[in-house]
């Protein structure tokens, strides 16, 4: 049938009628058309038809059947229904219709018929959701909304006000003045006697109460005055509501949420948390669930108050209900702090072991994160290994490095886990890393916490090689195990086997593996002397930025924020990080080795050195092959890397300084420090001073040590030693003394004094015993 | 606001579906499938709340029917239980000791009662009597309308 005509058309047509009869005829015809249109249930033109009916009604013609359609129209979502289905090109159509209809709705908001008014209010809500700009249109109509007697209209009005306040800060400010009125309405509801019409188990219109509480929450948030105006009523509701039935608890729940969100006084907040605590003990599971959810929201702001209920929360971990368990788990992680870590960890690890698989991922990650914030991971969670998220692997590794005393125990347990099962990638990665690091502890069988197991080097290598060939291993895991095997070359004696493995993978299809293998091969062949130093034990790493599940673990109510500044990249590629703390890249086996450090002069034959070491910055990339064998000069990059590390942690207490050289006005003093963490390294600072009248320019200090030592010379502060002791040149020497032999040094000094070059050699033997023991 | 309300039997047969937000057929089917699977899988003495996507799901079992609704984040779950209960009470008042069969054979009435109680995902009337009166009135209107329709235009 043809599209119904528009209202304007109808009006025009009717106005052309010259007689009453003619008019009646036109109306009849249009009515019939409208009736058929309605019968067809075609929603498209309902709007138009209803508008026409209204007009006809205004003219005095009966249009009762239109009323129903009118109601249907307002009640339907037609302007959005089906339209969305057809795609975005109809969005404009929707907005158009919304605008058209908004006018109608606004009018209806003011009708005397409360039945229509409540529906109009909810319509307005949806119009605003669709087209927020139309909010202004309804503003005048809202003036008297709250003076309603009819609960239906009142309820929908509150919903409308809530919607407006949520969407527009201006509206929010505007409606703040309604707080006293809302408080009054709420008070009446509570104080009024039994009202059969609205009663639910002894409570008067709980639906309205809850909606008012919710609106109050929005109005009181971040506003002191409004919050203060509500304090009393909130306290009243909180204390007077019957809690024997679900209804009362629903109201209490909303009240608690409101109290926590507004700027309530502390007494009220404590009351709210106590209510939640009571909820936690309730037999009704729904209420316990709701309590846990609310506590999770409030644990940030009122941490201490929530801590009081910690034991109840931990008990909820044992609940049979999955929803409750999950909430309890999240809340438990949020509550872990320095004081309760031991107990909490025990509970949480027990939970991890016994919980359903769907929890394990989050729980394991949460455990790692919580442990990382505190201390020792006592019980690596083996079972959950596979469920742990990938980003936990570096975190866990860092944790393990830091818990020095646990190394033997950790590697042993991880090794055992590997024997059982190599399918869980994160676990395998952590395990192979640990074996690579602490393999020597593993085979030596030293472990206090558990029964030491007898493991041979071959067995360990079997396991690691097994990982390399297994189909279950991800490429990343293979990388880990290859590196681990390589590391063991300095810890195990079966080097040949390792060499073979490494050389095989030099032709691996996997590019990453191939690169590693080739580099390690090079390490064996050309730079074998560097291998021990390069593959040395990892130092304790700096704290990394936690990037775990932030919704699980938050700041546990403490002011200590973990040192989350610079993100230290996961130091998985071993040699990269080794370089940072590396004592001596340039140590050689030749004796004596003359070390020179020049302040600005770039490496001559050390071109490669520059490039390679340039990569060995803190950005963990694929490791380039280590430096050439000829030790030349230091490079700026290396220095950078070194200087970022805390070189001088503790000054070695009480090692007296000594004068190494004192001739012709040049005096060189040595001061000592021990470098943590490696006690085999002595750090010597030379102070060169000049007591002659002229400056010593082009001052170069060189030193050599016997074969068993390794030495590294850093840049001097300058190469001019000012005259008359006006200043000194300082330079740092680092000596690696693994065999703890007596330190001896030969030094060579060159400088220019009054235009004449001076050169001198000397031997330094008077090192104090403490400096090398 | 409530996003949807579903009624389904213990065998997973859908008896009533009310959607308060426009959705494609495909989405609706997915939601129905997910809800029935999730809710029917729940053990007897567990709590009535679930999490699904970004919604809170509240369900309650009345005899052989599951009443299941999806709420937004801000909504009060305990109150939703009351809403479901209120709807059942309304049905009960209208049909007199309502059972699943009543809803099966008179589904349009069930929808109508729902439309009087909830609109656009929110409660529009909190008084049981008001709703009962409205339903009576529209029942009458329906009859009048049918009468009207069958008569020739005046």
mmCIF file of N, CA, C and O in Angstrom, chain A residues 675-756:
data_model
loop_
_atom_site.group_PDB
_atom_site.id
_atom_site.type_symbol
_atom_site.label_atom_id
_atom_site.label_comp_id
_atom_site.label_asym_id
_atom_site.label_seq_id
_atom_site.Cartn_x
_atom_site.Cartn_y
_atom_site.Cartn_z
ATOM 1 N N UNK A 675 84.239 -4.395 44.818
ATOM 2 C CA UNK A 675 83.025 -4.237 44.020
ATOM 3 C C UNK A 675 82.047 -5.352 44.342
ATOM 4 O O UNK A 675 82.353 -6.523 44.213
ATOM 5 N N UNK A 676 80.887 -4.946 44.776
ATOM 6 C CA UNK A 676 79.818 -5.947 44.886
ATOM 7 C C UNK A 676 79.221 -6.134 43.516
ATOM 8 O O UNK A 676 79.170 -5.204 42.754
ATOM 9 N N UNK A 677 78.666 -7.170 43.130
ATOM 10 C CA UNK A 677 78.468 -8.372 43.914
ATOM 11 C C UNK A 677 79.604 -9.371 43.827
ATOM 12 O O UNK A 677 79.599 -10.352 44.524
ATOM 13 N N UNK A 678 80.582 -9.096 42.964
ATOM 14 C CA UNK A 678 81.593 -10.126 42.782
ATOM 15 C C UNK A 678 82.791 -9.816 43.671
ATOM 16 O O UNK A 678 83.503 -8.830 43.462
ATOM 17 N N UNK A 679 83.039 -10.618 44.655
ATOM 18 C CA UNK A 679 84.128 -10.321 45.599
ATOM 19 C C UNK A 679 85.506 -10.548 45.008
ATOM 20 O O UNK A 679 86.506 -10.213 45.620
ATOM 21 N N UNK A 680 85.567 -11.124 43.790
ATOM 22 C CA UNK A 680 86.871 -11.336 43.188
ATOM 23 C C UNK A 680 87.395 -10.103 42.500
ATOM 24 O O UNK A 680 88.506 -10.090 42.000
ATOM 25 N N UNK A 681 86.581 -9.085 42.461
ATOM 26 C CA UNK A 681 86.997 -7.889 41.751
ATOM 27 C C UNK A 681 87.418 -6.831 42.740
ATOM 28 O O UNK A 681 86.678 -6.510 43.673
ATOM 29 N N UNK A 682 88.609 -6.314 42.515
ATOM 30 C CA UNK A 682 89.047 -5.169 43.319
ATOM 31 C C UNK A 682 89.023 -3.944 42.447
ATOM 32 O O UNK A 682 89.399 -3.993 41.281
ATOM 33 N N UNK A 683 88.570 -2.896 43.015
ATOM 34 C CA UNK A 683 88.504 -1.648 42.272
ATOM 35 C C UNK A 683 89.506 -0.692 42.879
ATOM 36 O O UNK A 683 89.454 -0.355 44.066
ATOM 37 N N UNK A 684 90.431 -0.295 42.038
ATOM 38 C CA UNK A 684 91.486 0.590 42.522
ATOM 39 C C UNK A 684 91.346 1.924 41.819
ATOM 40 O O UNK A 684 91.199 1.982 40.598
ATOM 41 N N UNK A 685 91.374 2.950 42.587
ATOM 42 C CA UNK A 685 91.374 4.280 41.988
ATOM 43 C C UNK A 685 92.745 4.899 42.187
ATOM 44 O O UNK A 685 93.257 4.948 43.306
ATOM 45 N N UNK A 686 93.332 5.338 41.066
ATOM 46 C CA UNK A 686 94.643 5.989 41.214
ATOM 47 C C UNK A 686 94.421 7.489 41.267
ATOM 48 O O UNK A 686 93.530 8.037 40.615
ATOM 49 N N UNK A 687 95.197 8.114 42.119
ATOM 50 C CA UNK A 687 95.171 9.564 42.190
ATOM 51 C C UNK A 687 96.580 10.055 41.882
ATOM 52 O O UNK A 687 97.517 9.772 42.630
ATOM 53 N N UNK A 688 96.698 10.756 40.766
ATOM 54 C CA UNK A 688 98.032 11.239 40.376
ATOM 55 C C UNK A 688 98.127 12.718 40.690
ATOM 56 O O UNK A 688 97.283 13.508 40.258
ATOM 57 N N UNK A 689 99.118 13.081 41.438
ATOM 58 C CA UNK A 689 99.278 14.497 41.749
ATOM 59 C C UNK A 689 100.700 14.969 41.440
ATOM 60 O O UNK A 689 101.654 14.175 41.428
ATOM 61 N N UNK A 690 100.821 16.245 41.185
ATOM 62 C CA UNK A 690 102.055 16.817 40.654
ATOM 63 C C UNK A 690 102.521 17.933 41.567
ATOM 64 O O UNK A 690 101.855 18.956 41.719
ATOM 65 N N UNK A 691 103.685 17.718 42.179
ATOM 66 C CA UNK A 691 104.158 18.744 43.107
ATOM 67 C C UNK A 691 105.174 19.690 42.482
ATOM 68 O O UNK A 691 105.708 20.581 43.139
ATOM 69 N N UNK A 692 105.440 19.494 41.174
ATOM 70 C CA UNK A 692 106.395 20.415 40.537
ATOM 71 C C UNK A 692 105.703 21.719 40.187
ATOM 72 O O UNK A 692 104.488 21.851 40.335
ATOM 73 N N UNK A 693 106.491 22.636 39.659
ATOM 74 C CA UNK A 693 105.909 23.943 39.368
ATOM 75 C C UNK A 693 105.170 23.986 38.053
ATOM 76 O O UNK A 693 104.425 24.909 37.776
ATOM 77 N N UNK A 694 105.429 22.989 37.183
ATOM 78 C CA UNK A 694 104.777 23.028 35.880
ATOM 79 C C UNK A 694 103.774 21.891 35.760
ATOM 80 O O UNK A 694 103.908 20.835 36.397
ATOM 81 N N UNK A 695 102.792 22.124 34.895
ATOM 82 C CA UNK A 695 101.815 21.059 34.673
ATOM 83 C C UNK A 695 102.458 19.903 33.939
ATOM 84 O O UNK A 695 103.363 20.091 33.127
ATOM 85 N N UNK A 696 101.947 18.748 34.213
ATOM 86 C CA UNK A 696 102.345 17.582 33.435
ATOM 87 C C UNK A 696 101.248 17.318 32.422
ATOM 88 O O UNK A 696 100.108 16.981 32.797
ATOM 89 N N UNK A 697 101.616 17.462 31.191
ATOM 90 C CA UNK A 697 100.602 17.258 30.158
ATOM 91 C C UNK A 697 100.786 15.913 29.479
ATOM 92 O O UNK A 697 101.825 15.256 29.655
ATOM 93 N N UNK A 698 99.810 15.521 28.685
ATOM 94 C CA UNK A 698 99.807 14.235 27.985
ATOM 95 C C UNK A 698 100.118 13.100 28.929
ATOM 96 O O UNK A 698 100.882 12.190 28.616
ATOM 97 N N UNK A 699 99.521 13.174 30.077
ATOM 98 C CA UNK A 699 99.785 12.159 31.084
ATOM 99 C C UNK A 699 99.043 10.880 30.730
ATOM 100 O O UNK A 699 97.828 10.880 30.504
ATOM 101 N N UNK A 700 99.831 9.798 30.651
ATOM 102 C CA UNK A 700 99.207 8.510 30.372
ATOM 103 C C UNK A 700 99.678 7.510 31.400
ATOM 104 O O UNK A 700 100.877 7.382 31.656
ATOM 105 N N UNK A 701 98.723 6.807 31.975
ATOM 106 C CA UNK A 701 99.033 5.794 32.972
ATOM 107 C C UNK A 701 98.730 4.433 32.363
ATOM 108 O O UNK A 701 97.651 4.200 31.831
ATOM 109 N N UNK A 702 99.716 3.531 32.433
ATOM 110 C CA UNK A 702 99.479 2.187 31.930
ATOM 111 C C UNK A 702 99.848 1.195 32.996
ATOM 112 O O UNK A 702 100.732 1.439 33.826
ATOM 113 N N UNK A 703 99.165 0.052 32.976
ATOM 114 C CA UNK A 703 99.444 -0.940 34.005
ATOM 115 C C UNK A 703 99.389 -2.333 33.413
ATOM 116 O O UNK A 703 98.674 -2.589 32.447
ATOM 117 N N UNK A 704 100.169 -3.230 34.017
ATOM 118 C CA UNK A 704 100.153 -4.629 33.596
ATOM 119 C C UNK A 704 100.117 -5.505 34.827
ATOM 120 O O UNK A 704 100.663 -5.151 35.879
ATOM 121 N N UNK A 705 99.487 -6.647 34.672
ATOM 122 C CA UNK A 705 99.397 -7.577 35.807
ATOM 123 C C UNK A 705 99.802 -8.963 35.348
ATOM 124 O O UNK A 705 99.789 -9.252 34.160
ATOM 125 N N UNK A 706 100.149 -9.814 36.268
ATOM 126 C CA UNK A 706 100.541 -11.172 35.902
ATOM 127 C C UNK A 706 99.389 -11.948 35.288
ATOM 128 O O UNK A 706 98.246 -11.534 35.321
ATOM 129 N N UNK A 707 99.782 -13.134 34.767
ATOM 130 C CA UNK A 707 98.860 -13.924 33.962
ATOM 131 C C UNK A 707 97.547 -14.256 34.662
ATOM 132 O O UNK A 707 96.487 -14.286 34.074
ATOM 133 N N UNK A 708 97.639 -14.555 35.927
ATOM 134 C CA UNK A 708 96.439 -15.050 36.603
ATOM 135 C C UNK A 708 95.410 -13.961 36.872
ATOM 136 O O UNK A 708 94.299 -14.232 37.308
ATOM 137 N N UNK A 709 95.814 -12.736 36.613
ATOM 138 C CA UNK A 709 94.858 -11.643 36.852
ATOM 139 C C UNK A 709 94.285 -11.151 35.550
ATOM 140 O O UNK A 709 94.826 -11.392 34.482
ATOM 141 N N UNK A 710 93.228 -10.419 35.704
ATOM 142 C CA UNK A 710 92.710 -9.694 34.555
ATOM 143 C C UNK A 710 92.449 -8.262 34.981
ATOM 144 O O UNK A 710 92.011 -8.008 36.100
ATOM 145 N N UNK A 711 92.728 -7.387 34.064
ATOM 146 C CA UNK A 711 92.722 -5.990 34.464
ATOM 147 C C UNK A 711 91.935 -5.160 33.470
ATOM 148 O O UNK A 711 91.892 -5.452 32.288
ATOM 149 N N UNK A 712 91.326 -4.155 33.991
ATOM 150 C CA UNK A 712 90.588 -3.257 33.111
ATOM 151 C C UNK A 712 90.829 -1.841 33.560
ATOM 152 O O UNK A 712 90.715 -1.516 34.746
ATOM 153 N N UNK A 713 91.139 -1.021 32.589
ATOM 154 C CA UNK A 713 91.467 0.354 32.900
ATOM 155 C C UNK A 713 90.394 1.246 32.309
ATOM 156 O O UNK A 713 90.067 1.154 31.136
ATOM 157 N N UNK A 714 89.866 2.106 33.136
ATOM 158 C CA UNK A 714 88.857 3.025 32.624
ATOM 159 C C UNK A 714 89.497 4.344 32.255
ATOM 160 O O UNK A 714 90.675 4.563 32.507
ATOM 161 N N UNK A 715 88.703 5.200 31.702
ATOM 162 C CA UNK A 715 89.240 6.493 31.262
ATOM 163 C C UNK A 715 89.706 7.320 32.445
ATOM 164 O O UNK A 715 89.042 7.366 33.472
ATOM 165 N N UNK A 716 90.799 8.014 32.254
ATOM 166 C CA UNK A 716 91.234 8.924 33.318
ATOM 167 C C UNK A 716 90.381 10.180 33.303
ATOM 168 O O UNK A 716 89.719 10.481 32.312
ATOM 169 N N UNK A 717 90.443 10.881 34.382
ATOM 170 C CA UNK A 717 89.616 12.083 34.442
ATOM 171 C C UNK A 717 90.146 13.150 33.505
ATOM 172 O O UNK A 717 89.409 13.946 32.958
ATOM 173 N N UNK A 718 91.465 13.171 33.334
ATOM 174 C CA UNK A 718 92.038 14.078 32.330
ATOM 175 C C UNK A 718 93.471 13.633 32.112
ATOM 176 O O UNK A 718 93.945 12.712 32.794
ATOM 177 N N UNK A 719 94.165 14.221 31.162
ATOM 178 C CA UNK A 719 95.564 13.845 31.026
ATOM 179 C C UNK A 719 96.500 15.019 31.307
ATOM 180 O O UNK A 719 97.608 15.086 30.810
ATOM 181 N N UNK A 720 96.017 15.937 32.098
ATOM 182 C CA UNK A 720 96.906 16.996 32.569
ATOM 183 C C UNK A 720 96.896 16.959 34.094
ATOM 184 O O UNK A 720 95.838 17.089 34.719
ATOM 185 N N UNK A 721 98.068 16.762 34.622
ATOM 186 C CA UNK A 721 98.165 16.777 36.082
ATOM 187 C C UNK A 721 98.602 18.185 36.494
ATOM 188 O O UNK A 721 99.723 18.580 36.207
ATOM 189 N N UNK A 722 97.772 18.931 37.138
ATOM 190 C CA UNK A 722 98.094 20.337 37.422
ATOM 191 C C UNK A 722 99.265 20.448 38.401
ATOM 192 O O UNK A 722 99.482 19.578 39.252
ATOM 193 N N UNK A 723 99.982 21.546 38.224
ATOM 194 C CA UNK A 723 101.182 21.742 39.028
ATOM 195 C C UNK A 723 100.846 22.047 40.466
ATOM 196 O O UNK A 723 99.715 22.392 40.797
ATOM 197 N N UNK A 724 101.839 21.906 41.280
ATOM 198 C CA UNK A 724 101.769 22.310 42.689
ATOM 199 C C UNK A 724 100.548 21.700 43.387
ATOM 200 O O UNK A 724 99.879 22.359 44.186
ATOM 201 N N UNK A 725 100.286 20.477 43.077
ATOM 202 C CA UNK A 725 99.213 19.746 43.756
ATOM 203 C C UNK A 725 97.871 20.455 43.743
ATOM 204 O O UNK A 725 97.072 20.329 44.680
ATOM 205 N N UNK A 726 97.642 21.192 42.694
ATOM 206 C CA UNK A 726 96.375 21.919 42.656
ATOM 207 C C UNK A 726 95.203 21.016 42.314
ATOM 208 O O UNK A 726 94.052 21.395 42.434
ATOM 209 N N UNK A 727 95.506 19.858 41.851
ATOM 210 C CA UNK A 727 94.418 18.932 41.524
ATOM 211 C C UNK A 727 95.024 17.592 41.229
ATOM 212 O O UNK A 727 96.252 17.442 41.232
ATOM 213 N N UNK A 728 94.231 16.598 40.990
ATOM 214 C CA UNK A 728 94.800 15.310 40.649
ATOM 215 C C UNK A 728 94.010 14.681 39.521
ATOM 216 O O UNK A 728 92.861 15.031 39.271
ATOM 217 N N UNK A 729 94.713 13.782 38.870
ATOM 218 C CA UNK A 729 94.047 12.989 37.839
ATOM 219 C C UNK A 729 93.657 11.668 38.469
ATOM 220 O O UNK A 729 94.457 11.025 39.169
ATOM 221 N N UNK A 730 92.425 11.296 38.273
ATOM 222 C CA UNK A 730 92.014 10.002 38.821
ATOM 223 C C UNK A 730 91.665 9.063 37.680
ATOM 224 O O UNK A 730 91.241 9.481 36.608
ATOM 225 N N UNK A 731 91.881 7.795 37.984
ATOM 226 C CA UNK A 731 91.558 6.782 36.989
ATOM 227 C C UNK A 731 91.213 5.496 37.737
ATOM 228 O O UNK A 731 91.744 5.219 38.813
ATOM 229 N N UNK A 732 90.320 4.746 37.164
ATOM 230 C CA UNK A 732 89.857 3.556 37.866
ATOM 231 C C UNK A 732 90.426 2.316 37.203
ATOM 232 O O UNK A 732 90.428 2.187 35.975
ATOM 233 N N UNK A 733 90.946 1.433 38.054
ATOM 234 C CA UNK A 733 91.409 0.136 37.564
ATOM 235 C C UNK A 733 90.561 -0.932 38.209
ATOM 236 O O UNK A 733 90.292 -0.889 39.405
ATOM 237 N N UNK A 734 90.143 -1.881 37.397
ATOM 238 C CA UNK A 734 89.420 -3.008 37.982
ATOM 239 C C UNK A 734 90.247 -4.254 37.772
ATOM 240 O O UNK A 734 90.666 -4.543 36.664
ATOM 241 N N UNK A 735 90.447 -4.980 38.846
ATOM 242 C CA UNK A 735 91.278 -6.170 38.783
ATOM 243 C C UNK A 735 90.453 -7.383 39.171
ATOM 244 O O UNK A 735 89.840 -7.413 40.241
ATOM 245 N N UNK A 736 90.484 -8.358 38.288
ATOM 246 C CA UNK A 736 89.828 -9.620 38.612
ATOM 247 C C UNK A 736 90.873 -10.572 39.121
ATOM 248 O O UNK A 736 91.868 -10.821 38.442
ATOM 249 N N UNK A 737 90.618 -11.104 40.290
ATOM 250 C CA UNK A 737 91.605 -11.948 40.941
ATOM 251 C C UNK A 737 90.949 -13.241 41.404
ATOM 252 O O UNK A 737 90.776 -13.461 42.600
ATOM 253 N N UNK A 738 90.578 -14.088 40.466
ATOM 254 C CA UNK A 738 89.808 -15.271 40.858
ATOM 255 C C UNK A 738 90.583 -16.231 41.742
ATOM 256 O O UNK A 738 90.010 -16.913 42.569
ATOM 257 N N UNK A 739 91.873 -16.250 41.559
ATOM 258 C CA UNK A 739 92.652 -17.210 42.329
ATOM 259 C C UNK A 739 93.193 -16.612 43.610
ATOM 260 O O UNK A 739 93.917 -17.271 44.340
ATOM 261 N N UNK A 740 92.818 -15.411 43.846
ATOM 262 C CA UNK A 740 93.189 -14.743 45.096
ATOM 263 C C UNK A 740 94.701 -14.767 45.327
ATOM 264 O O UNK A 740 95.179 -15.045 46.420
ATOM 265 N N UNK A 741 95.413 -14.487 44.276
ATOM 266 C CA UNK A 741 96.863 -14.427 44.455
ATOM 267 C C UNK A 741 97.263 -13.024 44.838
ATOM 268 O O UNK A 741 96.500 -12.071 44.685
ATOM 269 N N UNK A 742 98.474 -12.928 45.306
ATOM 270 C CA UNK A 742 98.938 -11.613 45.707
ATOM 271 C C UNK A 742 99.039 -10.712 44.492
ATOM 272 O O UNK A 742 99.572 -11.090 43.449
ATOM 273 N N UNK A 743 98.512 -9.542 44.666
ATOM 274 C CA UNK A 743 98.447 -8.616 43.540
ATOM 275 C C UNK A 743 99.800 -7.956 43.327
ATOM 276 O O UNK A 743 100.425 -7.451 44.251
ATOM 277 N N UNK A 744 100.264 -8.019 42.072
ATOM 278 C CA UNK A 744 101.474 -7.288 41.702
ATOM 279 C C UNK A 744 101.168 -6.536 40.435
ATOM 280 O O UNK A 744 100.367 -6.971 39.622
ATOM 281 N N UNK A 745 101.810 -5.421 40.273
ATOM 282 C CA UNK A 745 101.482 -4.609 39.109
ATOM 283 C C UNK A 745 102.726 -3.901 38.613
ATOM 284 O O UNK A 745 103.577 -3.473 39.387
ATOM 285 N N UNK A 746 102.829 -3.820 37.294
ATOM 286 C CA UNK A 746 103.910 -3.021 36.728
ATOM 287 C C UNK A 746 103.265 -1.835 36.066
ATOM 288 O O UNK A 746 102.311 -1.988 35.293
ATOM 289 N N UNK A 747 103.758 -0.640 36.363
ATOM 290 C CA UNK A 747 103.134 0.534 35.788
ATOM 291 C C UNK A 747 104.125 1.313 34.937
ATOM 292 O O UNK A 747 105.327 1.293 35.177
ATOM 293 N N UNK A 748 103.570 1.954 33.930
ATOM 294 C CA UNK A 748 104.376 2.784 33.038
ATOM 295 C C UNK A 748 103.722 4.130 32.942
ATOM 296 O O UNK A 748 102.515 4.252 32.734
ATOM 297 N N UNK A 749 104.544 5.138 33.146
ATOM 298 C CA UNK A 749 104.007 6.486 33.141
ATOM 299 C C UNK A 749 104.684 7.298 32.051
ATOM 300 O O UNK A 749 105.903 7.263 31.909
ATOM 301 N N UNK A 750 103.898 8.005 31.290
ATOM 302 C CA UNK A 750 104.470 8.916 30.302
ATOM 303 C C UNK A 750 103.782 10.252 30.431
ATOM 304 O O UNK A 750 102.572 10.329 30.619
ATOM 305 N N UNK A 751 104.568 11.296 30.366
ATOM 306 C CA UNK A 751 104.008 12.634 30.397
ATOM 307 C C UNK A 751 105.013 13.623 29.844
ATOM 308 O O UNK A 751 106.156 13.273 29.587
ATOM 309 N N UNK A 752 104.548 14.821 29.651
ATOM 310 C CA UNK A 752 105.428 15.881 29.163
ATOM 311 C C UNK A 752 105.539 16.955 30.224
ATOM 312 O O UNK A 752 104.524 17.476 30.703
ATOM 313 N N UNK A 753 106.732 17.227 30.611
ATOM 314 C CA UNK A 753 106.946 18.232 31.630
ATOM 315 C C UNK A 753 107.885 19.303 31.084
ATOM 316 O O UNK A 753 108.995 19.009 30.661
ATOM 317 N N UNK A 754 107.394 20.556 31.070
ATOM 318 C CA UNK A 754 108.185 21.670 30.535
ATOM 319 C C UNK A 754 108.704 21.354 29.134
ATOM 320 O O UNK A 754 109.844 21.619 28.803
ATOM 321 N N UNK A 755 107.872 20.757 28.333
ATOM 322 C CA UNK A 755 108.232 20.500 26.950
ATOM 323 C C UNK A 755 108.995 19.216 26.717
ATOM 324 O O UNK A 755 109.126 18.766 25.591
ATOM 325 N N UNK A 756 109.503 18.615 27.775
ATOM 326 C CA UNK A 756 110.301 17.410 27.589
ATOM 327 C C UNK A 756 109.491 16.168 27.947
ATOM 328 O O UNK A 756 108.850 16.123 28.987
#
